[in-house]
Structures are given as structure tokens and as C-alpha cells.
Amino acid sequence: MAESVTSPSAASAAARGGFMAAIFLMATSAIGPGFITQTATFTAKLGAAFAFAILASIVIDFVVQLNIWRITALTKRNASDTANAAIPGAGYLLAILVLVGGLAFNIGNIAGAGLGLNAMFGLEPKIGGALSAALAIGIFLSRRAGLLLDRSLIGLGLLMIAMTVIVALVSNPPVGEAVRQMVLPEIVDFATITTIVGGTVGGYITYSGAHRLLDKGLVGEQNLAAVTRASLTGIAVTGVMRFILFLAILGVVASGVTLDLSGQAANPAAQAFAVVLGEWGMRIFGLIFWAAAITSVIGAAYTSVSFLVAFRTMGDRDRNIATVIFIAISLAVYLSLGTAPAAILVFVGGFNGLILPIGLTIFTYVGLARADLMGGHVYSRPLLIASAAVCALTWYMGFMSIGPIFAFLSA
């Protein structure tokens, strides 16, 4: 009997699909309810000057993700194993920090899913959160979990972007002023930059796509060019979404509307969408918020659990079961605490921004001094210089931002 051979075209299509899945896993992990709430909050506070923070964060994000994805591809190990091999014990520290940050984020993600269904259908937020968590659990319990994961993330990610573009066009933002302040800002706020960097590549997020590529076998020096393109594309997607959302809300703020940022029930993004499109705006916001939340629930759970291999070897089935347990724990904490206020969603991004320098320092060291972990590959010196510079910058911003970030909890 002749052996079944995968044709080159089929293998190429599978690889393209794998890279696309990694891009959208990273992007949709980043674009969660915290991302939306952070963007709305800082746009209301800083106005057009927030454009500079977005640009600065995108530059930092490119360097962080490019290096972490490339080094993961070269080591062919997940982040915690790479860290432990480079500095004994460092992988355990990184795993604990990512798991704590991922759990905190996931509680907010489930709350966001409940708020999204509430805005769409008037469903009680706790019931909506529970239903959304059940949907995410169903994906990981499915025999075709990998395919469902990839397709749901890509479809919902495209839906979020399309809906946000519509609102941005209708709100008629002052684009010229935003472009001017992108280069010449009236305000520079390190806590803001640290928070949105943390919400894009901090904590578990930058490792999500890298670990997805690892799971699909799309690693090694032969895949390095494609990994580079995928990492940059993932940041480009999140950057475009951040800027479109910023413009949508800036149009509302520039028209003279004051968004309520105080109180436990404040939801500045929902207010902005309602101003632009009335009742339909609330429903569109609910759809975007729910899509952002459910994809982030999946991404946070998948990536956080991938760090458990630092403590024990796990097969695919074990990881799926652990992921289900992780989501269930997140749901139980959410139901006991109630709806996460906007301040917590902003704080978690900042907290993940404080975790970021630790992982980046480890990976910069691997690229600089541990060619043995990368199969003897001599890592790009220009990328190492950029990584070292961003590493120093994120440590400095983290140090300068600790007080303001924890102050979000008392907002």
C-alpha cells in the first residue's frame, strides 16, 4: 500500500494557517475588555496626546514581540523552559508571574463577556459571564479543539475590527490633531505607556502566539523569516485596532462630551459608542466587547496553562483539562467578586507591564550569551541592541509607574 504523502502545496497552506492562527491568538489575546477600557480611559484623560503613547507603545511592542518570538523559534522550547535552561529557577518565577497575571486578566475577561452580552441583550452580567465561560470551555473540550480555537479567534478578530472602523468613521475624530500630537505631544505619561504596553505584550500575551507556533511545529531556523513576519503582523493588527478605537472615542471627546471615569459602574467605551450611535451604538459596543472578551478568555487560558509545563510534563489532553480548570477557577472568582470595574481592567494591563521587563531580560540574555540554546545560531546584533534598549526602558518605566498603576485600584 502506498504511503500517504502530504503535498508541498498542502503543507504550505497548513503552515500559512498556523502562522495566521498564531497572529490572531496574540492579537485577540491583547484586544480584550481591558484593552478597550484602557484605550477609552486614557483617550478621555489625555485627548489627542494619547496618540503619542500609542505610537511609543507600538515601537516597544515590535521590539519585544520580535525578539521573544524569534528566540522561542530558535530554542524550540516554551518560555519557561527557555528561562530555566538559561538561568536555573528563572522559568519557575516567570511561570508564576504569568499565571497570576493571566488569572487576573481572565477574571476581567469573563466579566467583560458578561457586560458585552448585557449591552447586547440586557442579560444579567453574571449569567452572561457564565455562558461565555461555558462556551470557551466547550471549545477546549471539543475533539477538534485546535481547529475551533483557530477559526473562532480569526473570525471574531475580524468582526471586532470591522465594527470599530464603522464607529470611528461616524464619530468624525480630529485626525490632523491626533497626527500632530503623535509626534509633538502636549503630555507624556509613563504610567499610560507602561499600561498599554502591558496590555499588548505584557504578562502572558506576547508568549501566546509564540507558544501556538511551537505547538504547531513552526519553529527552527528554517521558519525564522516567517516567524519574524508573523510577529510584526500581530503587533500591526493590535496597533491598528488601538488607533481606530482611539479615533472613535476621540471624536466623542473632541465634540465636548465628558465621559464618566469615576465610580464602580463607569464604562467610558460604552458611553462613547452610545453617544455616536445611540441604542444601536450600545449593541455594537456589546458585540465588540463580548468578542474581545471571549477571545481573550481563550487566549489567556491557553497561554497561561502552557506555562504549567515548567512544573510537570503535560500532553495535549492534560493541557486541555488544565485549561478548562483554569477557566472554571476564573469564573468562580468572578462570580464571587462581581463585575470587575473599569479601574481593575486598567490596573491589570499595568501589572502585566511590570512583569514584562523580567521576561524580556531573560530572553535578551539568551540572545546575547546562550547560542547553545538556539542550536548554535548567532543572534542578530541589531535586534539585541534594540532589545537591550527596550529592556532598560521598560525597567525604567516600570519603576516610574508602580505608584500610578497601583493607584488605579483606588480609582
mmCIF file of C-alpha atoms in Angstrom:
data_model
loop_
_atom_site.group_PDB
_atom_site.id
_atom_site.type_symbol
_atom_site.label_atom_id
_atom_site.label_comp_id
_atom_site.label_asym_id
_atom_site.label_seq_id
_atom_site.Cartn_x
_atom_site.Cartn_y
_atom_site.Cartn_z
ATOM 1 C CA MET A 1 0.000 0.000 0.000
ATOM 2 C CA ALA A 2 1.365 3.411 -0.951
ATOM 3 C CA GLU A 3 2.100 5.786 1.917
ATOM 4 C CA SER A 4 0.011 8.929 2.256
ATOM 5 C CA VAL A 5 2.239 11.891 1.433
ATOM 6 C CA THR A 6 1.302 15.469 2.169
ATOM 7 C CA SER A 7 1.783 17.563 -0.966
ATOM 8 C CA PRO A 8 4.053 20.633 -0.791
ATOM 9 C CA SER A 9 1.075 22.909 -1.501
ATOM 10 C CA ALA A 10 -0.967 21.350 1.330
ATOM 11 C CA ALA A 11 1.983 21.672 3.732
ATOM 12 C CA SER A 12 2.454 25.303 2.690
ATOM 13 C CA ALA A 13 -1.247 26.029 3.239
ATOM 14 C CA ALA A 14 -1.111 24.374 6.668
ATOM 15 C CA ALA A 15 1.922 26.479 7.600
ATOM 16 C CA ARG A 16 0.176 29.678 6.458
ATOM 17 C CA GLY A 17 -2.860 28.714 8.504
ATOM 18 C CA GLY A 18 -0.635 28.038 11.518
ATOM 19 C CA PHE A 19 1.041 31.439 11.282
ATOM 20 C CA MET A 20 -2.342 33.151 10.837
ATOM 21 C CA ALA A 21 -3.679 31.344 13.911
ATOM 22 C CA ALA A 22 -0.673 32.489 15.967
ATOM 23 C CA ILE A 23 -1.116 36.090 14.788
ATOM 24 C CA PHE A 24 -4.783 36.168 15.761
ATOM 25 C CA LEU A 25 -4.241 34.310 19.046
ATOM 26 C CA MET A 26 -1.759 37.013 20.078
ATOM 27 C CA ALA A 27 -3.841 39.892 18.695
ATOM 28 C CA THR A 28 -7.146 38.777 20.177
ATOM 29 C CA SER A 29 -5.438 37.991 23.498
ATOM 30 C CA ALA A 30 -4.285 41.618 23.531
ATOM 31 C CA ILE A 31 -7.572 43.093 22.305
ATOM 32 C CA GLY A 32 -9.695 42.278 25.326
ATOM 33 C CA PRO A 33 -12.066 44.283 27.522
ATOM 34 C CA GLY A 34 -9.059 45.697 29.372
ATOM 35 C CA PHE A 35 -7.600 46.913 26.062
ATOM 36 C CA ILE A 36 -10.887 48.639 25.172
ATOM 37 C CA THR A 37 -11.351 50.136 28.641
ATOM 38 C CA GLN A 38 -7.735 51.322 28.833
ATOM 39 C CA THR A 39 -7.990 52.993 25.429
ATOM 40 C CA ALA A 40 -11.245 54.747 26.323
ATOM 41 C CA THR A 41 -9.995 55.830 29.748
ATOM 42 C CA PHE A 42 -6.722 57.299 28.503
ATOM 43 C CA THR A 43 -8.340 58.954 25.481
ATOM 44 C CA ALA A 44 -10.797 60.696 27.819
ATOM 45 C CA LYS A 45 -7.935 61.791 30.110
ATOM 46 C CA LEU A 46 -5.271 62.763 27.556
ATOM 47 C CA GLY A 47 -7.259 63.567 24.425
ATOM 48 C CA ALA A 48 -5.223 63.715 21.214
ATOM 49 C CA ALA A 49 -1.950 63.440 23.215
ATOM 50 C CA PHE A 50 -2.758 59.751 23.751
ATOM 51 C CA ALA A 51 -1.656 59.247 20.113
ATOM 52 C CA PHE A 52 1.982 59.606 21.219
ATOM 53 C CA ALA A 53 1.561 56.931 23.884
ATOM 54 C CA ILE A 54 0.056 54.612 21.258
ATOM 55 C CA LEU A 55 2.955 55.216 18.850
ATOM 56 C CA ALA A 56 5.564 54.733 21.602
ATOM 57 C CA SER A 57 3.872 51.544 22.745
ATOM 58 C CA ILE A 58 3.767 50.126 19.201
ATOM 59 C CA VAL A 59 7.522 50.698 18.747
ATOM 60 C CA ILE A 60 8.212 48.968 22.087
ATOM 61 C CA ASP A 61 5.772 46.171 21.234
ATOM 62 C CA PHE A 62 7.513 45.470 17.908
ATOM 63 C CA VAL A 63 10.900 45.026 19.597
ATOM 64 C CA VAL A 64 9.551 42.902 22.468
ATOM 65 C CA GLN A 65 7.485 40.539 20.373
ATOM 66 C CA LEU A 66 10.009 40.227 17.538
ATOM 67 C CA ASN A 67 12.753 39.075 19.903
ATOM 68 C CA ILE A 68 10.641 36.782 22.068
ATOM 69 C CA TRP A 69 9.026 35.029 19.087
ATOM 70 C CA ARG A 70 12.324 34.632 17.212
ATOM 71 C CA ILE A 71 14.227 33.299 20.235
ATOM 72 C CA THR A 72 11.351 30.900 21.029
ATOM 73 C CA ALA A 73 11.516 29.629 17.443
ATOM 74 C CA LEU A 74 15.274 29.110 17.705
ATOM 75 C CA THR A 75 15.264 27.407 21.130
ATOM 76 C CA LYS A 76 12.239 25.267 20.185
ATOM 77 C CA ARG A 77 11.148 25.471 23.832
ATOM 78 C CA ASN A 78 8.369 27.337 25.562
ATOM 79 C CA ALA A 79 9.295 30.445 27.526
ATOM 80 C CA SER A 80 9.507 28.857 30.974
ATOM 81 C CA ASP A 81 11.741 26.009 29.743
ATOM 82 C CA THR A 82 13.976 28.508 27.928
ATOM 83 C CA ALA A 83 14.219 30.636 31.070
ATOM 84 C CA ASN A 84 15.059 27.637 33.295
ATOM 85 C CA ALA A 85 17.723 26.426 30.854
ATOM 86 C CA ALA A 86 19.284 29.898 30.708
ATOM 87 C CA ILE A 87 19.071 30.782 34.420
ATOM 88 C CA PRO A 88 18.108 27.923 36.761
ATOM 89 C CA GLY A 89 14.876 28.784 38.562
ATOM 90 C CA ALA A 90 14.035 31.759 36.326
ATOM 91 C CA GLY A 91 11.431 29.732 34.440
ATOM 92 C CA TYR A 92 9.533 28.963 37.637
ATOM 93 C CA LEU A 93 9.473 32.655 38.552
ATOM 94 C CA LEU A 94 8.292 33.621 35.060
ATOM 95 C CA ALA A 95 5.635 30.883 35.094
ATOM 96 C CA ILE A 96 4.236 32.013 38.476
ATOM 97 C CA LEU A 97 4.114 35.666 37.395
ATOM 98 C CA VAL A 98 2.416 34.823 34.082
ATOM 99 C CA LEU A 99 -0.105 32.503 35.766
ATOM 100 C CA VAL A 100 -1.021 35.165 38.348
ATOM 101 C CA GLY A 101 -1.268 37.876 35.691
ATOM 102 C CA GLY A 102 -3.220 35.584 33.355
ATOM 103 C CA LEU A 103 -5.698 34.642 36.081
ATOM 104 C CA ALA A 104 -6.246 38.296 36.995
ATOM 105 C CA PHE A 105 -6.749 39.173 33.340
ATOM 106 C CA ASN A 106 -9.127 36.254 32.805
ATOM 107 C CA ILE A 107 -11.374 37.312 35.667
ATOM 108 C CA GLY A 108 -11.713 40.677 33.927
ATOM 109 C CA ASN A 109 -12.208 38.958 30.561
ATOM 110 C CA ILE A 110 -15.137 36.888 31.863
ATOM 111 C CA ALA A 111 -16.610 39.996 33.465
ATOM 112 C CA GLY A 112 -16.212 41.770 30.119
ATOM 113 C CA ALA A 113 -18.014 38.972 28.299
ATOM 114 C CA GLY A 114 -20.904 39.298 30.743
ATOM 115 C CA LEU A 115 -21.010 43.080 30.254
ATOM 116 C CA GLY A 116 -20.955 42.621 26.479
ATOM 117 C CA LEU A 117 -23.987 40.298 26.500
ATOM 118 C CA ASN A 118 -25.695 42.694 28.913
ATOM 119 C CA ALA A 119 -25.212 45.570 26.446
ATOM 120 C CA MET A 120 -26.432 43.439 23.520
ATOM 121 C CA PHE A 121 -29.384 41.619 25.058
ATOM 122 C CA GLY A 122 -29.883 43.018 28.558
ATOM 123 C CA LEU A 123 -28.735 39.691 30.020
ATOM 124 C CA GLU A 124 -27.664 39.781 33.676
ATOM 125 C CA PRO A 125 -23.828 40.143 33.571
ATOM 126 C CA LYS A 126 -23.103 37.166 35.826
ATOM 127 C CA ILE A 127 -25.268 34.898 33.689
ATOM 128 C CA GLY A 128 -23.627 36.264 30.537
ATOM 129 C CA GLY A 129 -20.173 35.700 32.034
ATOM 130 C CA ALA A 130 -21.057 32.126 32.972
ATOM 131 C CA LEU A 131 -22.456 31.355 29.494
ATOM 132 C CA SER A 132 -19.373 32.823 27.826
ATOM 133 C CA ALA A 133 -17.038 30.821 30.076
ATOM 134 C CA ALA A 134 -19.055 27.694 29.252
ATOM 135 C CA LEU A 135 -18.596 28.412 25.518
ATOM 136 C CA ALA A 136 -14.821 28.751 25.984
ATOM 137 C CA ILE A 137 -14.751 25.518 27.990
ATOM 138 C CA GLY A 138 -16.714 23.782 25.228
ATOM 139 C CA ILE A 139 -14.061 24.761 22.681
ATOM 140 C CA PHE A 140 -11.292 23.134 24.747
ATOM 141 C CA LEU A 141 -13.383 20.016 25.436
ATOM 142 C CA SER A 142 -14.075 19.509 21.735
ATOM 143 C CA ARG A 143 -12.189 16.788 19.881
ATOM 144 C CA ARG A 144 -11.412 19.432 17.277
ATOM 145 C CA ALA A 145 -10.270 21.978 19.851
ATOM 146 C CA GLY A 146 -7.317 23.211 17.801
ATOM 147 C CA LEU A 147 -9.401 23.911 14.687
ATOM 148 C CA LEU A 148 -12.205 25.543 16.680
ATOM 149 C CA LEU A 149 -9.669 27.670 18.545
ATOM 150 C CA ASP A 150 -8.033 28.946 15.365
ATOM 151 C CA ARG A 151 -11.248 29.646 13.435
ATOM 152 C CA SER A 152 -13.116 31.338 16.271
ATOM 153 C CA LEU A 153 -10.187 33.666 17.003
ATOM 154 C CA ILE A 154 -9.758 34.713 13.368
ATOM 155 C CA GLY A 155 -13.495 35.238 12.742
ATOM 156 C CA LEU A 156 -14.172 37.211 15.922
ATOM 157 C CA GLY A 157 -10.981 39.241 15.478
ATOM 158 C CA LEU A 158 -12.039 40.410 12.010
ATOM 159 C CA LEU A 159 -15.536 41.209 13.316
ATOM 160 C CA MET A 160 -14.137 43.441 16.090
ATOM 161 C CA ILE A 161 -12.011 45.444 13.677
ATOM 162 C CA ALA A 162 -14.850 45.934 11.164
ATOM 163 C CA MET A 163 -17.323 47.144 13.802
ATOM 164 C CA THR A 164 -14.811 49.553 15.362
ATOM 165 C CA VAL A 165 -13.972 51.067 11.956
ATOM 166 C CA ILE A 166 -17.667 51.892 11.462
ATOM 167 C CA VAL A 167 -17.861 53.744 14.778
ATOM 168 C CA ALA A 168 -14.586 55.599 14.088
ATOM 169 C CA LEU A 169 -15.918 56.846 10.747
ATOM 170 C CA VAL A 170 -19.197 58.043 12.230
ATOM 171 C CA SER A 171 -17.607 59.841 15.215
ATOM 172 C CA ASN A 172 -15.630 62.165 12.880
ATOM 173 C CA PRO A 173 -12.457 62.490 15.003
ATOM 174 C CA PRO A 174 -9.884 65.320 14.584
ATOM 175 C CA VAL A 175 -7.340 63.159 12.731
ATOM 176 C CA GLY A 176 -4.979 66.053 11.983
ATOM 177 C CA GLU A 177 -4.635 66.967 15.663
ATOM 178 C CA ALA A 178 -4.073 63.324 16.562
ATOM 179 C CA VAL A 179 -1.288 63.031 13.957
ATOM 180 C CA ARG A 180 0.359 66.248 15.230
ATOM 181 C CA GLN A 181 0.347 65.112 18.840
ATOM 182 C CA MET A 182 1.583 61.679 17.846
ATOM 183 C CA VAL A 183 4.912 63.413 17.153
ATOM 184 C CA LEU A 184 4.650 66.537 19.358
ATOM 185 C CA PRO A 185 2.569 65.522 22.383
ATOM 186 C CA GLU A 186 1.394 68.045 24.948
ATOM 187 C CA ILE A 187 1.539 65.324 27.653
ATOM 188 C CA VAL A 188 3.885 62.329 28.081
ATOM 189 C CA ASP A 189 2.684 59.857 30.718
ATOM 190 C CA PHE A 190 4.932 56.862 31.545
ATOM 191 C CA ALA A 191 2.210 55.057 33.502
ATOM 192 C CA THR A 192 -0.064 55.240 30.460
ATOM 193 C CA ILE A 193 2.613 53.865 28.132
ATOM 194 C CA THR A 194 3.531 51.097 30.602
ATOM 195 C CA THR A 195 -0.118 50.130 30.980
ATOM 196 C CA ILE A 196 -0.902 49.867 27.275
ATOM 197 C CA VAL A 197 2.395 48.088 26.548
ATOM 198 C CA GLY A 198 1.458 45.653 29.335
ATOM 199 C CA GLY A 199 -1.987 45.235 27.796
ATOM 200 C CA THR A 200 -0.469 44.419 24.387
ATOM 201 C CA VAL A 201 2.698 42.374 25.030
ATOM 202 C CA GLY A 202 2.920 42.174 28.828
ATOM 203 C CA GLY A 203 2.378 39.159 31.028
ATOM 204 C CA TYR A 204 1.219 36.137 29.032
ATOM 205 C CA ILE A 205 0.232 37.972 25.836
ATOM 206 C CA THR A 206 3.486 38.083 23.856
ATOM 207 C CA TYR A 207 4.065 34.373 24.554
ATOM 208 C CA SER A 208 0.618 33.332 23.275
ATOM 209 C CA GLY A 209 1.416 33.360 19.556
ATOM 210 C CA ALA A 210 4.957 32.075 20.110
ATOM 211 C CA HIS A 211 3.646 29.067 22.022
ATOM 212 C CA ARG A 212 0.988 28.446 19.352
ATOM 213 C CA LEU A 213 3.729 28.266 16.708
ATOM 214 C CA LEU A 214 5.636 25.902 18.993
ATOM 215 C CA ASP A 215 2.585 23.639 19.299
ATOM 216 C CA LYS A 216 2.238 23.583 15.501
ATOM 217 C CA GLY A 217 5.920 22.810 14.944
ATOM 218 C CA LEU A 218 6.534 26.060 13.055
ATOM 219 C CA VAL A 219 9.886 26.702 14.716
ATOM 220 C CA GLY A 220 13.572 26.312 13.913
ATOM 221 C CA GLU A 221 15.914 28.426 11.825
ATOM 222 C CA GLN A 222 14.153 27.369 8.611
ATOM 223 C CA ASN A 223 10.984 29.146 9.807
ATOM 224 C CA LEU A 224 12.720 32.233 11.212
ATOM 225 C CA ALA A 225 11.794 34.607 8.376
ATOM 226 C CA ALA A 226 8.120 33.584 8.560
ATOM 227 C CA VAL A 227 8.134 33.880 12.363
ATOM 228 C CA THR A 228 9.554 37.406 12.020
ATOM 229 C CA ARG A 229 6.781 38.418 9.611
ATOM 230 C CA ALA A 230 4.101 36.861 11.808
ATOM 231 C CA SER A 231 5.345 38.614 14.954
ATOM 232 C CA LEU A 232 5.353 42.008 13.252
ATOM 233 C CA THR A 233 1.916 41.381 11.729
ATOM 234 C CA GLY A 234 0.438 40.537 15.138
ATOM 235 C CA ILE A 235 1.616 43.854 16.585
ATOM 236 C CA ALA A 236 0.445 45.709 13.477
ATOM 237 C CA VAL A 237 -3.067 44.260 13.912
ATOM 238 C CA THR A 238 -3.249 45.315 17.577
ATOM 239 C CA GLY A 239 -1.749 48.727 16.786
ATOM 240 C CA VAL A 240 -4.285 49.414 14.050
ATOM 241 C CA MET A 241 -7.148 48.312 16.311
ATOM 242 C CA ARG A 242 -5.852 50.517 19.158
ATOM 243 C CA PHE A 243 -5.596 53.551 16.890
ATOM 244 C CA ILE A 244 -9.027 53.031 15.312
ATOM 245 C CA LEU A 245 -10.625 52.661 18.747
ATOM 246 C CA PHE A 246 -8.728 55.759 19.944
ATOM 247 C CA LEU A 247 -10.051 57.779 16.984
ATOM 248 C CA ALA A 248 -13.611 56.556 17.580
ATOM 249 C CA ILE A 249 -13.528 57.753 21.197
ATOM 250 C CA LEU A 250 -11.501 60.896 20.415
ATOM 251 C CA GLY A 251 -14.271 62.027 18.084
ATOM 252 C CA VAL A 252 -16.696 61.882 21.013
ATOM 253 C CA VAL A 253 -14.337 63.614 23.465
ATOM 254 C CA ALA A 254 -13.424 66.347 20.952
ATOM 255 C CA SER A 255 -17.128 67.107 20.398
ATOM 256 C CA GLY A 256 -17.348 68.296 24.012
ATOM 257 C CA VAL A 257 -18.862 65.192 25.595
ATOM 258 C CA THR A 258 -17.418 64.353 29.034
ATOM 259 C CA LEU A 259 -17.089 60.631 29.688
ATOM 260 C CA ASP A 260 -17.642 59.458 33.270
ATOM 261 C CA LEU A 261 -14.464 57.768 34.541
ATOM 262 C CA SER A 262 -15.416 57.622 38.209
ATOM 263 C CA GLY A 263 -17.403 55.114 40.200
ATOM 264 C CA GLN A 264 -17.635 51.353 40.139
ATOM 265 C CA ALA A 265 -20.070 51.247 37.221
ATOM 266 C CA ALA A 266 -18.205 53.653 34.906
ATOM 267 C CA ASN A 267 -17.725 52.265 31.385
ATOM 268 C CA PRO A 268 -16.232 55.029 29.209
ATOM 269 C CA ALA A 269 -16.115 52.984 25.994
ATOM 270 C CA ALA A 270 -19.816 52.110 26.239
ATOM 271 C CA GLN A 271 -20.673 55.776 26.819
ATOM 272 C CA ALA A 272 -18.713 56.812 23.726
ATOM 273 C CA PHE A 273 -20.417 54.241 21.481
ATOM 274 C CA ALA A 274 -23.835 55.282 22.806
ATOM 275 C CA VAL A 275 -23.094 58.949 22.021
ATOM 276 C CA VAL A 276 -22.124 58.075 18.432
ATOM 277 C CA LEU A 277 -24.899 55.617 17.527
ATOM 278 C CA GLY A 278 -27.473 55.781 20.318
ATOM 279 C CA GLU A 279 -29.090 52.492 21.307
ATOM 280 C CA TRP A 280 -27.522 50.737 18.313
ATOM 281 C CA GLY A 281 -24.169 52.026 19.500
ATOM 282 C CA MET A 282 -24.655 50.214 22.791
ATOM 283 C CA ARG A 283 -25.499 46.990 20.970
ATOM 284 C CA ILE A 284 -22.486 47.302 18.656
ATOM 285 C CA PHE A 285 -20.311 48.056 21.680
ATOM 286 C CA GLY A 286 -21.729 44.975 23.386
ATOM 287 C CA LEU A 287 -20.840 42.818 20.363
ATOM 288 C CA ILE A 288 -17.289 44.201 20.177
ATOM 289 C CA PHE A 289 -16.801 43.932 23.943
ATOM 290 C CA TRP A 290 -18.111 40.354 24.023
ATOM 291 C CA ALA A 291 -15.967 39.281 21.046
ATOM 292 C CA ALA A 292 -12.920 40.918 22.633
ATOM 293 C CA ALA A 293 -13.650 39.257 25.957
ATOM 294 C CA ILE A 294 -14.375 35.710 24.779
ATOM 295 C CA THR A 295 -11.287 35.589 22.537
ATOM 296 C CA SER A 296 -9.186 36.903 25.420
ATOM 297 C CA VAL A 297 -10.647 34.279 27.789
ATOM 298 C CA ILE A 298 -9.485 31.621 25.326
ATOM 299 C CA GLY A 299 -6.086 33.233 24.735
ATOM 300 C CA ALA A 300 -5.334 33.904 28.404
ATOM 301 C CA ALA A 301 -6.302 30.389 29.459
ATOM 302 C CA TYR A 302 -4.422 28.671 26.624
ATOM 303 C CA THR A 303 -1.209 30.631 27.183
ATOM 304 C CA SER A 304 -1.244 30.656 30.989
ATOM 305 C CA VAL A 305 -1.660 26.886 31.090
ATOM 306 C CA SER A 306 1.221 26.468 28.608
ATOM 307 C CA PHE A 307 3.496 27.732 31.410
ATOM 308 C CA LEU A 308 2.483 24.854 33.699
ATOM 309 C CA VAL A 309 4.950 22.637 31.828
ATOM 310 C CA ALA A 310 7.616 24.358 33.952
ATOM 311 C CA PHE A 311 6.319 22.216 36.831
ATOM 312 C CA ARG A 312 5.294 18.988 35.074
ATOM 313 C CA THR A 313 5.183 17.377 31.630
ATOM 314 C CA MET A 314 1.742 17.616 30.026
ATOM 315 C CA GLY A 315 0.229 16.070 26.917
ATOM 316 C CA ASP A 316 -2.454 17.754 24.787
ATOM 317 C CA ARG A 317 -5.300 16.149 26.751
ATOM 318 C CA ASP A 318 -3.807 17.164 30.093
ATOM 319 C CA ARG A 319 -3.346 20.725 28.868
ATOM 320 C CA ASN A 320 -6.952 20.932 27.651
ATOM 321 C CA ILE A 321 -8.221 19.682 31.014
ATOM 322 C CA ALA A 322 -5.966 22.156 32.854
ATOM 323 C CA THR A 323 -7.233 24.944 30.591
ATOM 324 C CA VAL A 324 -10.839 24.061 31.410
ATOM 325 C CA ILE A 325 -9.976 24.120 35.131
ATOM 326 C CA PHE A 326 -8.229 27.497 34.710
ATOM 327 C CA ILE A 327 -11.336 28.991 33.056
ATOM 328 C CA ALA A 328 -13.598 27.462 35.715
ATOM 329 C CA ILE A 329 -11.464 28.972 38.510
ATOM 330 C CA SER A 330 -11.545 32.373 36.758
ATOM 331 C CA LEU A 331 -15.337 32.130 36.519
ATOM 332 C CA ALA A 332 -15.706 31.120 40.174
ATOM 333 C CA VAL A 333 -13.605 34.094 41.317
ATOM 334 C CA TYR A 334 -15.567 36.445 39.045
ATOM 335 C CA LEU A 335 -18.910 35.203 40.368
ATOM 336 C CA SER A 336 -17.733 35.676 43.937
ATOM 337 C CA LEU A 337 -16.341 39.175 43.327
ATOM 338 C CA GLY A 338 -18.961 40.513 40.960
ATOM 339 C CA THR A 339 -18.390 42.621 37.864
ATOM 340 C CA ALA A 340 -14.833 43.919 37.523
ATOM 341 C CA PRO A 341 -14.883 47.741 37.429
ATOM 342 C CA ALA A 342 -13.042 49.717 34.765
ATOM 343 C CA ALA A 343 -10.243 50.537 37.218
ATOM 344 C CA ILE A 344 -9.342 46.842 37.631
ATOM 345 C CA LEU A 345 -9.289 46.296 33.857
ATOM 346 C CA VAL A 346 -6.836 49.206 33.536
ATOM 347 C CA PHE A 347 -4.759 48.055 36.527
ATOM 348 C CA VAL A 348 -4.243 44.538 35.165
ATOM 349 C CA GLY A 349 -2.679 45.936 31.983
ATOM 350 C CA GLY A 350 -0.302 47.962 34.121
ATOM 351 C CA PHE A 351 0.502 44.936 36.299
ATOM 352 C CA ASN A 352 1.387 42.901 33.211
ATOM 353 C CA GLY A 353 3.536 45.830 32.099
ATOM 354 C CA LEU A 354 5.506 45.443 35.319
ATOM 355 C CA ILE A 355 6.004 41.713 34.582
ATOM 356 C CA LEU A 356 7.249 42.400 31.038
ATOM 357 C CA PRO A 357 10.847 43.518 31.844
ATOM 358 C CA ILE A 358 11.579 40.270 33.692
ATOM 359 C CA GLY A 359 10.799 38.022 30.718
ATOM 360 C CA LEU A 360 12.442 40.385 28.237
ATOM 361 C CA THR A 361 15.638 40.495 30.320
ATOM 362 C CA ILE A 362 15.843 36.696 30.285
ATOM 363 C CA PHE A 363 15.294 36.482 26.527
ATOM 364 C CA THR A 364 17.794 39.264 25.833
ATOM 365 C CA TYR A 365 20.378 37.320 27.849
ATOM 366 C CA VAL A 366 19.623 34.141 25.862
ATOM 367 C CA GLY A 367 20.080 36.001 22.570
ATOM 368 C CA LEU A 368 23.321 37.573 23.801
ATOM 369 C CA ALA A 369 25.084 34.743 25.613
ATOM 370 C CA ARG A 370 23.297 31.403 25.086
ATOM 371 C CA ALA A 371 23.747 30.475 21.438
ATOM 372 C CA ASP A 372 23.912 26.861 22.695
ATOM 373 C CA LEU A 373 20.171 27.039 23.475
ATOM 374 C CA MET A 374 19.476 28.279 19.932
ATOM 375 C CA GLY A 375 21.218 25.446 18.094
ATOM 376 C CA GLY A 376 24.419 27.484 17.749
ATOM 377 C CA HIS A 377 22.623 30.336 15.960
ATOM 378 C CA VAL A 378 24.392 33.694 16.327
ATOM 379 C CA TYR A 379 21.542 36.066 17.111
ATOM 380 C CA SER A 380 21.155 39.368 15.246
ATOM 381 C CA ARG A 381 23.229 42.053 16.978
ATOM 382 C CA PRO A 382 21.000 44.978 15.853
ATOM 383 C CA LEU A 383 17.953 43.176 17.314
ATOM 384 C CA LEU A 384 19.864 42.502 20.541
ATOM 385 C CA ILE A 385 20.814 46.178 20.843
ATOM 386 C CA ALA A 386 17.157 47.160 20.296
ATOM 387 C CA SER A 387 16.048 44.528 22.818
ATOM 388 C CA ALA A 388 18.557 45.731 25.427
ATOM 389 C CA ALA A 389 17.451 49.342 24.929
ATOM 390 C CA VAL A 390 13.759 48.479 25.272
ATOM 391 C CA CYS A 391 14.567 46.240 28.236
ATOM 392 C CA ALA A 392 16.227 49.155 30.047
ATOM 393 C CA LEU A 393 13.337 51.444 29.060
ATOM 394 C CA THR A 394 10.663 49.041 30.354
ATOM 395 C CA TRP A 395 12.533 48.646 33.670
ATOM 396 C CA TYR A 396 12.698 52.437 33.990
ATOM 397 C CA MET A 397 9.045 52.938 33.023
ATOM 398 C CA GLY A 398 8.007 50.158 35.378
ATOM 399 C CA PHE A 399 9.903 51.756 38.266
ATOM 400 C CA MET A 400 8.420 55.183 37.500
ATOM 401 C CA SER A 401 4.906 53.759 37.089
ATOM 402 C CA ILE A 402 4.495 51.453 40.109
ATOM 403 C CA GLY A 403 2.702 54.096 42.200
ATOM 404 C CA PRO A 404 0.336 55.386 39.468
ATOM 405 C CA ILE A 405 -0.513 51.851 38.319
ATOM 406 C CA PHE A 406 -1.470 50.610 41.793
ATOM 407 C CA ALA A 407 -3.398 53.867 42.284
ATOM 408 C CA PHE A 408 -5.843 52.595 39.633
ATOM 409 C CA LEU A 409 -7.170 50.172 42.260
ATOM 410 C CA SER A 410 -8.393 53.087 44.380
ATOM 411 C CA ALA A 411 -9.985 54.878 41.406
#
